[in-house]
Tab-separated table of C-alpha atoms and ligand atoms in Angstrom:
chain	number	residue	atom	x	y	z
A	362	UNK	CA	-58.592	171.495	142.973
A	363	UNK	CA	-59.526	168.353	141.234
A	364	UNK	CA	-58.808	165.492	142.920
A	365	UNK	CA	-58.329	163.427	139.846
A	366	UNK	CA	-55.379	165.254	138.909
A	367	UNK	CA	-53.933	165.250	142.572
A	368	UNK	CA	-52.841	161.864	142.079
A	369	UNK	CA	-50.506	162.381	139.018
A	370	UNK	CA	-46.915	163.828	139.929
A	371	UNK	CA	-47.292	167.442	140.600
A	372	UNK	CA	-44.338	169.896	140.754
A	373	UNK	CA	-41.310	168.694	138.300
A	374	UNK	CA	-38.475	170.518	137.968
A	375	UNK	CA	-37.883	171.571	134.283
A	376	UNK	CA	-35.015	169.177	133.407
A	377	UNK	CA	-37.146	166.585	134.933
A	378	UNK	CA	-40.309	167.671	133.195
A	379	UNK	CA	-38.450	168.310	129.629
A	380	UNK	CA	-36.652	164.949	129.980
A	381	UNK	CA	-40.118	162.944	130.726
A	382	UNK	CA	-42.030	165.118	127.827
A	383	UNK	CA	-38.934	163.926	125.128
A	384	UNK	CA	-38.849	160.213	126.308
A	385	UNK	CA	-42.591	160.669	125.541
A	386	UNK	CA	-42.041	162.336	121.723
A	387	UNK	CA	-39.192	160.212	121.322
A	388	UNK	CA	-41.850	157.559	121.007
A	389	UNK	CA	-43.972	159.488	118.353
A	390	UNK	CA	-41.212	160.249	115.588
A	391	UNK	CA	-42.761	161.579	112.013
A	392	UNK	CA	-42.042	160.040	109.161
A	393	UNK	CA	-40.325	161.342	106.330
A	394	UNK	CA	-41.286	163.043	102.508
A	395	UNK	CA	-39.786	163.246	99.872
A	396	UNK	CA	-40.003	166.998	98.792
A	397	UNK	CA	-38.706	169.582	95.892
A	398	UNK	CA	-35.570	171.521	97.266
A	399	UNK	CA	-37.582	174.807	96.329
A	400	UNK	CA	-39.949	173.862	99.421
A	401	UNK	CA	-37.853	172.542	101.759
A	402	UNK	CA	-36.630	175.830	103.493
A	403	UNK	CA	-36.672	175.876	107.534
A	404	UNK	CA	-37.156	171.959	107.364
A	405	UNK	CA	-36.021	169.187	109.041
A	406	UNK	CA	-33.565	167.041	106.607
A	407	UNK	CA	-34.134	163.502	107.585
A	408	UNK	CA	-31.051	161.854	105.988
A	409	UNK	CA	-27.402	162.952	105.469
A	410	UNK	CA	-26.113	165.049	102.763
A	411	UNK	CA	-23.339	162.731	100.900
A	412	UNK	CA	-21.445	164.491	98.431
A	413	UNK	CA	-21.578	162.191	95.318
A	414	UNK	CA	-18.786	164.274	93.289
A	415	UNK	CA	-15.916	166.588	93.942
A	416	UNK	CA	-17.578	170.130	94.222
A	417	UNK	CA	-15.863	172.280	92.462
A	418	UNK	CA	-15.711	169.144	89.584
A	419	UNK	CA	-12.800	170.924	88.312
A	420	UNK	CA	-10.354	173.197	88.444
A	421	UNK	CA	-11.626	176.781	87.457
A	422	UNK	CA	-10.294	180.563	88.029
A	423	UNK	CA	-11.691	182.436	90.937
A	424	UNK	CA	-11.391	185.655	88.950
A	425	UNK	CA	-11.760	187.268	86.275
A	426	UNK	CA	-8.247	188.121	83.933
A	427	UNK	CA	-5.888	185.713	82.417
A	428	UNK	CA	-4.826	182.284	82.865
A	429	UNK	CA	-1.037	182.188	82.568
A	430	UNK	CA	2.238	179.902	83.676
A	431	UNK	CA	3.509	180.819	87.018
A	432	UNK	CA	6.975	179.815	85.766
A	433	UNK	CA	6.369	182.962	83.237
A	434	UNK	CA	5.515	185.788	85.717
A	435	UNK	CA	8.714	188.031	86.735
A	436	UNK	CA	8.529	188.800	91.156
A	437	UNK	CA	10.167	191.961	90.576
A	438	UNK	CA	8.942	193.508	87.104
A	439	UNK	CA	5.992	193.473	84.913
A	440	UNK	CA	5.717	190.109	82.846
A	441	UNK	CA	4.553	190.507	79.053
A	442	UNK	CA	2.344	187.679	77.733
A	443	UNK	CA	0.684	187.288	74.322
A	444	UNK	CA	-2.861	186.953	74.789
A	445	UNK	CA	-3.633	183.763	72.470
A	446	UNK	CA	-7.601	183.287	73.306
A	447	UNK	CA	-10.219	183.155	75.857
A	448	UNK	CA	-12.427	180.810	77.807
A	449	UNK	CA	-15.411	181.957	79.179
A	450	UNK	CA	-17.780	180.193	82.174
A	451	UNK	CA	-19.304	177.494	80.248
A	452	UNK	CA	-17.279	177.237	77.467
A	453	UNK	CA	-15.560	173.903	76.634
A	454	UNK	CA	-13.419	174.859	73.802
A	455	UNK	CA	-10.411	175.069	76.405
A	456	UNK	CA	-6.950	176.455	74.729
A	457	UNK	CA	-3.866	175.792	75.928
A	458	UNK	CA	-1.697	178.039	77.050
A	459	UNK	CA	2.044	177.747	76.234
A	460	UNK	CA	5.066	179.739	77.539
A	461	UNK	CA	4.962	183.558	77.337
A	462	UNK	CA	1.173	183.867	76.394
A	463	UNK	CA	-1.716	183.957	78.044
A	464	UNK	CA	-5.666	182.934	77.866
A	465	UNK	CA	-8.618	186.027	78.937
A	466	UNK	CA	-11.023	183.718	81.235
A	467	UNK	CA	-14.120	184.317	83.906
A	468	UNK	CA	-14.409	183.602	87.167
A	469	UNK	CA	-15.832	179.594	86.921
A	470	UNK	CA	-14.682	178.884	83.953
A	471	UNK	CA	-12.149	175.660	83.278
A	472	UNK	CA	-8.445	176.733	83.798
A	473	UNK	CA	-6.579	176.154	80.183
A	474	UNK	CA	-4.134	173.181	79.920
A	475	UNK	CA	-0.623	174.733	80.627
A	476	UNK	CA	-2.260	177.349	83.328
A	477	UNK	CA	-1.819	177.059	86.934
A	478	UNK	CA	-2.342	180.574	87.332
A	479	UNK	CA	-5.063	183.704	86.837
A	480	UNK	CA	-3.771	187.160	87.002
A	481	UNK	CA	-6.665	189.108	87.783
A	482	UNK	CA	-8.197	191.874	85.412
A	483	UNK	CA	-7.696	194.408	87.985
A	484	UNK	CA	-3.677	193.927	87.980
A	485	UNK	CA	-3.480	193.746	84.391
A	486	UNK	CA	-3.691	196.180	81.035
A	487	UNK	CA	-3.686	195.536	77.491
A	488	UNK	CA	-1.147	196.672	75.128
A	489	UNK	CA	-1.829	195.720	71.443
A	490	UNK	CA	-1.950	192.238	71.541
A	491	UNK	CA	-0.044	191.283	74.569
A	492	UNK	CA	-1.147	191.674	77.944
A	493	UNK	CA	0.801	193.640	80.560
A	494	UNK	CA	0.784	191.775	84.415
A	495	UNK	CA	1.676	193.854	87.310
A	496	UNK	CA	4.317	192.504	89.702
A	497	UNK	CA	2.873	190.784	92.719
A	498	UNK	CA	0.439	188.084	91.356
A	499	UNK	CA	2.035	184.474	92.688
A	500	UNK	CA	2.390	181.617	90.786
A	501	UNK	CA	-0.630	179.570	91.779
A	502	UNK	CA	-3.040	182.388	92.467
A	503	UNK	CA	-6.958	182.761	92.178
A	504	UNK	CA	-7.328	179.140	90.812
A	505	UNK	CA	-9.786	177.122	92.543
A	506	UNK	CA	-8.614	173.495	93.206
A	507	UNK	CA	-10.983	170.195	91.768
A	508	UNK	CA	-12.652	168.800	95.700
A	509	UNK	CA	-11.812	172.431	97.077
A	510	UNK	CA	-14.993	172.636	98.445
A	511	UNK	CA	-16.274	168.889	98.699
A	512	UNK	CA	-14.788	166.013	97.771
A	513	UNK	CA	-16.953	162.919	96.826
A	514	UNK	CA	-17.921	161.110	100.014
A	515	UNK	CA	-17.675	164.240	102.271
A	516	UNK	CA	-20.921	164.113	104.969
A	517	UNK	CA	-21.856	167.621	103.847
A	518	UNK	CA	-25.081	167.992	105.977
A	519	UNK	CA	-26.197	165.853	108.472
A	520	UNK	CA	-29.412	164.391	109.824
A	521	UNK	CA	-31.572	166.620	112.188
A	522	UNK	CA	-29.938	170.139	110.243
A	523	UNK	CA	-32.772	172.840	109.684
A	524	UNK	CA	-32.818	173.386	105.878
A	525	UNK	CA	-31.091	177.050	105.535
A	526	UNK	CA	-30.948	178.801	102.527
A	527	UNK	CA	-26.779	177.902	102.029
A	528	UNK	CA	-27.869	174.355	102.662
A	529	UNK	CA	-30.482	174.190	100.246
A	530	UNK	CA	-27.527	175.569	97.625
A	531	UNK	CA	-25.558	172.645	98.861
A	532	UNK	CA	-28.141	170.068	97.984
A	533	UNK	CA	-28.804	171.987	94.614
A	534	UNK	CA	-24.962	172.306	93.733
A	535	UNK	CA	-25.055	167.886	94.201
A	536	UNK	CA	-27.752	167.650	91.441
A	537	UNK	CA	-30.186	166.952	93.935
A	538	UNK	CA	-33.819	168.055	93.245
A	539	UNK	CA	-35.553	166.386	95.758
A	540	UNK	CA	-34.523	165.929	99.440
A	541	UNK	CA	-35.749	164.133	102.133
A	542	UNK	CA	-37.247	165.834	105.483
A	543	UNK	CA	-39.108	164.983	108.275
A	544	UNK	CA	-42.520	165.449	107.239
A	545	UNK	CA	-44.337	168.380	109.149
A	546	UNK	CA	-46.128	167.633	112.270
A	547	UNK	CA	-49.615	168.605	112.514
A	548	UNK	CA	-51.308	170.685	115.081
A	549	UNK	CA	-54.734	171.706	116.360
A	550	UNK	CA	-54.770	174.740	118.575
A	551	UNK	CA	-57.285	175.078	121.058
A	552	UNK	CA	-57.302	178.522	122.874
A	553	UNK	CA	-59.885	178.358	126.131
A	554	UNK	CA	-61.999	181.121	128.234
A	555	UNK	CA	-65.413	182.768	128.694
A	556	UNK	CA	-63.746	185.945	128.308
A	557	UNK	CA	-62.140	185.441	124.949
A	558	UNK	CA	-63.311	187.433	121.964
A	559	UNK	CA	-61.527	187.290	118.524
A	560	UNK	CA	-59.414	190.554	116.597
A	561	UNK	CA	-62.129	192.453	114.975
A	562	UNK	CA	-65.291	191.621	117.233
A	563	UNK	CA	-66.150	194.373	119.687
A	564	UNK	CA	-64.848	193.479	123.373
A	565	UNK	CA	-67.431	193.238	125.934
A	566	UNK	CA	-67.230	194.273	129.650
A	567	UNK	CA	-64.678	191.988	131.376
A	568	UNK	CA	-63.505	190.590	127.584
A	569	UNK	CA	-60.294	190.402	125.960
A	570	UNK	CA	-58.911	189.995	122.904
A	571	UNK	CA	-57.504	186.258	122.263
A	572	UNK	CA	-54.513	187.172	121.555
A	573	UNK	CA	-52.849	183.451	122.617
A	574	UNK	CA	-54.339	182.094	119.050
A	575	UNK	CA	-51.744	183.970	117.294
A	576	UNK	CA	-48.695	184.017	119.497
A	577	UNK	CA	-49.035	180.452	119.846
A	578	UNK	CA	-50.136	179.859	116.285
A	579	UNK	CA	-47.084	181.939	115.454
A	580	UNK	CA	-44.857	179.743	117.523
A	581	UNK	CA	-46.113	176.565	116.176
A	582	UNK	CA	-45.349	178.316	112.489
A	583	UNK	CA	-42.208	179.879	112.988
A	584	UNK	CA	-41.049	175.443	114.573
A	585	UNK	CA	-42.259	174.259	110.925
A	586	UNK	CA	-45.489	172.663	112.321
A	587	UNK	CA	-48.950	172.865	110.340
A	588	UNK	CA	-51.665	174.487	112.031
A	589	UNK	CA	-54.533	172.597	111.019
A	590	UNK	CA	-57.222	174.615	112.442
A	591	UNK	CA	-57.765	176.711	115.351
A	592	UNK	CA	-60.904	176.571	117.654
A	593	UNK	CA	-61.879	179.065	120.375
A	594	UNK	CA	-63.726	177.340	123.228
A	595	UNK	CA	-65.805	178.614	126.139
A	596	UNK	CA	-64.879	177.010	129.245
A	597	UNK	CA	-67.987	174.663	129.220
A	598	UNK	CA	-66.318	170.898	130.178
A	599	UNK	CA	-68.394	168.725	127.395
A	600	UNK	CA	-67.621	171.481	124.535
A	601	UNK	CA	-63.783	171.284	125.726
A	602	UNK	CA	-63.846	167.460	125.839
A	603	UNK	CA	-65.436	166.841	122.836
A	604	UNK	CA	-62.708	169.758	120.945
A	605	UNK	CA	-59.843	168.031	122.386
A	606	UNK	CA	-61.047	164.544	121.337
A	607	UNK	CA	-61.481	165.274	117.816
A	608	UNK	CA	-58.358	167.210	117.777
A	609	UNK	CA	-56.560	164.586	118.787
A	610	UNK	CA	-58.284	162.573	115.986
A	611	UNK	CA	-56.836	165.076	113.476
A	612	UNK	CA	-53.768	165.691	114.819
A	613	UNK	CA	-50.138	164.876	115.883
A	614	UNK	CA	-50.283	167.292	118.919
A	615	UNK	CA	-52.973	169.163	120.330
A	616	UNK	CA	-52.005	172.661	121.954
A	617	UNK	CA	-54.405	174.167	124.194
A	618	UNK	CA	-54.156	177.452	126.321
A	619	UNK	CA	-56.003	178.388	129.276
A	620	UNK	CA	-57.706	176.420	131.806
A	621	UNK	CA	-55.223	174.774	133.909
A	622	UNK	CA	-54.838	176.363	136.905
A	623	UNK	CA	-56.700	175.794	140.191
A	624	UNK	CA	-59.399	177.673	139.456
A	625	UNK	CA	-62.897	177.441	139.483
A	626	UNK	CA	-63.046	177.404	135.352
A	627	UNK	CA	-59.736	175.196	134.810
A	628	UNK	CA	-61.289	172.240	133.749
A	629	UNK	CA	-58.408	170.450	131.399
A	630	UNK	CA	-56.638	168.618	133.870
A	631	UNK	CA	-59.629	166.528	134.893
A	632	UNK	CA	-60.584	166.180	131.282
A	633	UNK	CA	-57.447	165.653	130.002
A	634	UNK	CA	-57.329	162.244	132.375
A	635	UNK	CA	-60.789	161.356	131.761
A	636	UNK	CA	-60.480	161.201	127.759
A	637	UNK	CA	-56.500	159.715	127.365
A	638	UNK	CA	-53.222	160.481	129.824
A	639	UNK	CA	-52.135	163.095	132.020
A	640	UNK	CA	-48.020	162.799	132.045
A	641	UNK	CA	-47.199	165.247	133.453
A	642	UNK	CA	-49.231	168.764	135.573
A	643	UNK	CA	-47.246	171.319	136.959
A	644	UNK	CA	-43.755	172.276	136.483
A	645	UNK	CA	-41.574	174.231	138.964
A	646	UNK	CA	-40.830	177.699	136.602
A	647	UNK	CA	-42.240	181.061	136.752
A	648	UNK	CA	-43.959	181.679	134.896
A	649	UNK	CA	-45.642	178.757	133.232
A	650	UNK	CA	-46.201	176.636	136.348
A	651	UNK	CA	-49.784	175.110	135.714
A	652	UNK	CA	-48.270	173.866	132.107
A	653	UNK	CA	-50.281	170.289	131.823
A	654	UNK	CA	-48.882	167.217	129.355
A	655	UNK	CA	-50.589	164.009	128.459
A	656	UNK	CA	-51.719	162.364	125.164
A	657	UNK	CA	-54.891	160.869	123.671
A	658	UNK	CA	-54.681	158.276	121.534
A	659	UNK	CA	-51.470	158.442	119.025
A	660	UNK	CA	-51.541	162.630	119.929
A	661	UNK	CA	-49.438	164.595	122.533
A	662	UNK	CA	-51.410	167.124	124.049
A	663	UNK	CA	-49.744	170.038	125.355
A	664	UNK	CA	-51.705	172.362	127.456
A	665	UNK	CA	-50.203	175.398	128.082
A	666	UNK	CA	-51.358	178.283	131.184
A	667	UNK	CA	-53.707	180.883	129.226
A	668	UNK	CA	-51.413	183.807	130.485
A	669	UNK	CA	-49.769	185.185	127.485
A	670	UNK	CA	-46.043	184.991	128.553
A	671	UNK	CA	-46.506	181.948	130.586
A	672	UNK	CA	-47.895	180.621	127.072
A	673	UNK	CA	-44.298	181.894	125.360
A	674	UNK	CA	-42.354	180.979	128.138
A	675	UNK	CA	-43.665	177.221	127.983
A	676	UNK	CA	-43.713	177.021	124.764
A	677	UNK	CA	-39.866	177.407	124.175
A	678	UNK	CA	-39.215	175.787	127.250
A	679	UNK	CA	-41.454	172.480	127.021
A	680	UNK	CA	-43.202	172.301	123.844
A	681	UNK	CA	-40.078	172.738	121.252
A	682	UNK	CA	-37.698	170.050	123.104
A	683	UNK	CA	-41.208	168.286	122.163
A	684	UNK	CA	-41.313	169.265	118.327
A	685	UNK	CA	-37.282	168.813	118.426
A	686	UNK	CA	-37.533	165.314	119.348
A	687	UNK	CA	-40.512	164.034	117.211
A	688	UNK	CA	-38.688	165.847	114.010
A	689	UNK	CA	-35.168	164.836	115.025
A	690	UNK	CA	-34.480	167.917	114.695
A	691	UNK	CA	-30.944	168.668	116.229
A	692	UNK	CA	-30.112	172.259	116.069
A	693	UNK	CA	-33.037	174.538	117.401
A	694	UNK	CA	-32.950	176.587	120.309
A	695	UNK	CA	-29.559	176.665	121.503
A	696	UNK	CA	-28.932	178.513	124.820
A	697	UNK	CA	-26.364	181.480	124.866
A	698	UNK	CA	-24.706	183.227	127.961
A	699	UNK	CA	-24.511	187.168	128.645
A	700	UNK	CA	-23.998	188.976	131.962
A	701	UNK	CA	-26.895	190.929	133.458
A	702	UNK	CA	-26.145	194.704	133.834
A	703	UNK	CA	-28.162	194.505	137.005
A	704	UNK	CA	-28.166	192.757	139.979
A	705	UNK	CA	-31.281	190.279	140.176
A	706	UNK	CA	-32.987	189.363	143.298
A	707	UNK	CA	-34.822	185.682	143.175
A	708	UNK	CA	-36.955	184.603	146.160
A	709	UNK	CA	-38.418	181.633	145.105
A	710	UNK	CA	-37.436	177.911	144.488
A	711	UNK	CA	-38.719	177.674	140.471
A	712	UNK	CA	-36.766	178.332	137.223
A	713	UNK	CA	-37.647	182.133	136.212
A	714	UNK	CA	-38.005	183.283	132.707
A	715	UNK	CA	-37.023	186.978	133.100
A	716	UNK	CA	-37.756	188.946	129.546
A	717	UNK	CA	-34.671	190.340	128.700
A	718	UNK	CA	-32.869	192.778	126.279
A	719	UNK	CA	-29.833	191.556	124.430
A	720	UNK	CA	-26.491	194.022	123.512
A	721	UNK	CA	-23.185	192.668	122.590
A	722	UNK	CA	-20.612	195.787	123.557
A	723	UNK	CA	-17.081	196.493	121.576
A	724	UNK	CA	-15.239	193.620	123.141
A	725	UNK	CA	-17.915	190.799	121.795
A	726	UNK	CA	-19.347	190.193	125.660
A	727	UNK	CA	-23.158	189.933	125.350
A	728	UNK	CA	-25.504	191.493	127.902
A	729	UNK	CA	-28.300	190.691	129.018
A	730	UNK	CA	-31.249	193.678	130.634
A	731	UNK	CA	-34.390	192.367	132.673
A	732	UNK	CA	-37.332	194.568	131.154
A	733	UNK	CA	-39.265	196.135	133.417
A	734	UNK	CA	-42.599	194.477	132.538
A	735	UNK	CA	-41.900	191.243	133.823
A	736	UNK	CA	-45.761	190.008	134.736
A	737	UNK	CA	-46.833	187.003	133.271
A	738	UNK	CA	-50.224	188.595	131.895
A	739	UNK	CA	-48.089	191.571	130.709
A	740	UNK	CA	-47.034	190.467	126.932
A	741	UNK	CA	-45.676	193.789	126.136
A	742	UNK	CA	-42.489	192.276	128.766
A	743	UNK	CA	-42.272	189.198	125.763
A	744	UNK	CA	-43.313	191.644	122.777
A	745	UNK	CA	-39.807	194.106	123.698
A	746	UNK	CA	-37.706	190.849	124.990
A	747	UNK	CA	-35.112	189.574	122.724
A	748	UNK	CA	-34.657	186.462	124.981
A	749	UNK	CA	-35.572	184.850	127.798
A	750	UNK	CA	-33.103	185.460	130.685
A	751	UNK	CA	-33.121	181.180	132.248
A	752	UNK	CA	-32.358	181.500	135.978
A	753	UNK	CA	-31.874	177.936	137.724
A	754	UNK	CA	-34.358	176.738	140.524
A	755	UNK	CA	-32.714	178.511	143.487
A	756	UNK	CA	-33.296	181.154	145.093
A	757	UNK	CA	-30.350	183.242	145.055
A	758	UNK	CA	-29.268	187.149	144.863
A	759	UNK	CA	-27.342	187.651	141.367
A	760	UNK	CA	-25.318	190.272	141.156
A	761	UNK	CA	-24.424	192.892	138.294
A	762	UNK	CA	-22.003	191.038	135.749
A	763	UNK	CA	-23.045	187.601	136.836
A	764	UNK	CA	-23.197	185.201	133.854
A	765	UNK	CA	-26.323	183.672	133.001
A	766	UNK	CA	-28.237	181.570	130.611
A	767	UNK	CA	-30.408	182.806	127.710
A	768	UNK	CA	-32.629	181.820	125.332
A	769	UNK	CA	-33.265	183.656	122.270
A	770	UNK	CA	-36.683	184.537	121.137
A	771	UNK	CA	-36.009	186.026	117.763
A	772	UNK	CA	-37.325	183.240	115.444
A	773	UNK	CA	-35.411	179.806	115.254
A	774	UNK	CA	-31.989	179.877	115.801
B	1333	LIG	P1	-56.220	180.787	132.647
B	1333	LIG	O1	-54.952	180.026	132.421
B	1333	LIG	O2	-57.373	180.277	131.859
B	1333	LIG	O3	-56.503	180.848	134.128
B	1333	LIG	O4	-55.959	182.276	132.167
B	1333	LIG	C1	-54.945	183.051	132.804
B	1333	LIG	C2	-54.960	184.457	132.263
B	1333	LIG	O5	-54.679	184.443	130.886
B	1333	LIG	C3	-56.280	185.172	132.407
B	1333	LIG	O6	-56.013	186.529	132.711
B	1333	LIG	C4	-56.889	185.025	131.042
B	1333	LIG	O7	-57.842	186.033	130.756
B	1333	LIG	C5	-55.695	185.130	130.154
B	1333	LIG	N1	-55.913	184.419	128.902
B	1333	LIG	C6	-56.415	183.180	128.774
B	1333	LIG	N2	-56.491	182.822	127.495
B	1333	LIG	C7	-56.028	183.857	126.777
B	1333	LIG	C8	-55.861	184.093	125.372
B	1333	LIG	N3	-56.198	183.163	124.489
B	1333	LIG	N4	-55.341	185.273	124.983
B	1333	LIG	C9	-55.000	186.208	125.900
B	1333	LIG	N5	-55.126	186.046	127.221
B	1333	LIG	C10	-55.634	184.877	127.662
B	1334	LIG	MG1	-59.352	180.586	131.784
């Protein structure tokens, strides 16, 4: 143990530890950037979306046929119109159409002065030069309405939305080419052990492959942050202090892995306190307990156990409420409920992170299966898991069908 660390509060429980680690980020907000709309998928927007005109701007035929007078179309019989013109999308010659004729348009295209109504192609046939309309089109039908979709002044998108493809449309349809988002936070990613040796190197006796560099790397990608470099580190204290120093220099947050347990290598508590602030060490989950947060300078450091799902697991749980709150970002990682399809047996007092398989059956009730790999070294548990089954702090017997909490892990929901 190191008795530095023994004086900072040990053993949080995770709403206590999450709440302390956003009060922290809540202090270290990005700023913003002005960016093209054609970059700003998956990002942050930083200001509402007002709508500055009625979207459609005016009223236009959802379909393709003719644009007729309801007042002309017979309920019972087919109605016989002269066809007198056409409009097309993007044409601003716009006829008008006058009692018992009729105007070929496109879907998008302005509705003729006299029409209130589009019969479309489908229902229709042509017959020298009238058209014939089928009976069953209402007066009123397939026209799209000026503001039908917006109307000037609607708060179309708000502050804190993840950019989505549809939203980035939205933006576009308002004229806007540039939009303003939280500007990306910036990481350095320190991965930690003697026994580490990168893909493509041979593995020596007692080696493994360091795989946390791109699970976490992937992590910090797939949360919008840029990975400014990576370093792998022996555990060697001055070589670890020095790394996380001048990542800190670089960086908004500093993610490390491995090296914060009790043991006889885990030096990053003590260091951690020696070169800027421990906040927080050890949280009461499973896995992920050692998890260590603190800052240096203007950077959060985040320092997560070197276990692979522990590394997952505490990343989701405590590093993204972090990335959330410094982006202001308002809609990542929601929780969902299913019932497990077996009963669970939980003997100790932490939150557990069981890696689960997700099914939805016929009737829309989700369901939720504890894989059998569910060690915390064992990433092939994670690598199969669709989400993370969250099961509170008590220990408790669940049975089959009880509802629980999960969290997704497919990507950023
Ligand atoms: P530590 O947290 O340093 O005590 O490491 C806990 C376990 O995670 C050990 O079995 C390590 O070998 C393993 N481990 C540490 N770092 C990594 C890494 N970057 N990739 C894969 N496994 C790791
Ligand atoms: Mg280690």
């Amino acid at each position: 143990m190191h008795a530095d660390a023994r004086a900072f509060p040990v053993g949080l429980s995770l709403a206590e530890a999450q709440a302390r680690i956003v009060a922290v980020a809540a202090d270290h907000v990005a700023g913003t950037d002005s960016i093209a709309i054609e970059s700003a998928l998956g990002r942050v927007l930083a200001e509402d979306i007002i709508a500055p005109f009625d979207v459609p701007g005016f009223v236009n035929s959802a379909m393709d046929g003719y644009a007729l007078r309801g007042a002309d179309l017979d309920a019972r019989t087919a109605t016989r119109l002269r066809l007198i013109g056409s409009i097309l999308a993007g044409g601003d010659e716009v006829p008008r159409v006058e009692p018992a004729t009729c105007v070929r348009i496109t879907t998008g295209a302005p509705l003729p002065r006299g029409a209130d109504t589009v019969a479309m192609k489908e229902d229709t046939r042509v017959d020298g030069a009238d058209i014939v309309i089928a009976p069953g089109t209402q007066p009123g039908a397939n026209v799209r309405a000026a503001g039908e979709d917006y109307h000037a002044g609607d708060r179309a998108l708000g502050a804190g939305m993840l950019l989505t493809p549809a939203r980035l449309g939205v933006i576009a349809s308002f004229g806007h080419a540039h939009v303003v988002v939280m500007r990306r936070l910036r990481a350095v990613l320190l991965t930690t052990g003697d026994e580490l040796v990168p893909p493509g190197k041979p593995l020596g006796f007692g080696r493994i492959h360091d795989s946390n560099r791109y699970s976490l790397g992937a992590l910090l990608e797939q949360h919008g942050v840029e990975l400014l470099r990576h370093e792998r580190l022996r555990d060697d204290p001055p070589a670890l202090r020095d790394a996380l120093t001048r990542a800190a220099g670089d960086a908004d947050i500093v993610v490390s892995s491995g090296g914060v347990s009790a043991g006889e290598a885990d030096y990053l508590p003590r260091l951690l306190a020696e070169v800027g602030q421990v906040h927080l060490w050890k949280v009461r989950i499973k896995p992920g307990m050692p998890f260590l947060f603190g800052g240096i300078g203007r950077a959060l450091v985040f320092s997560l156990p070197g276990n692979p799902v522990s590394g997952v697991a505490t990343f989701l749980a405590l590093v993204r409420p972090a990335l959330d709150a410094m982006t202001r970002c308002r809609t990542r990682g929601k929780t969902l409920r299913a019932r497990l399809t077996q009963a669970v047996r939980k003997t100790h007092p932490r939150v557990e992170f069981l890696r689960a398989a997700l099914a939805c059956d016929e009737s829309g009730v989700l369901h939720a299966t504890p894989l059998r790999k569910q060690g915390s070294g064992q990433l092939r548990g994670v690598a199969e898991a669709d989400a993370l089954i969250v099961l509170p702090e008590a220990a408790q017997d669940y049975s089959d069908g009880t509802v629980v909490e999960v969290l997704a892990l497919s990507g950023v929901s």
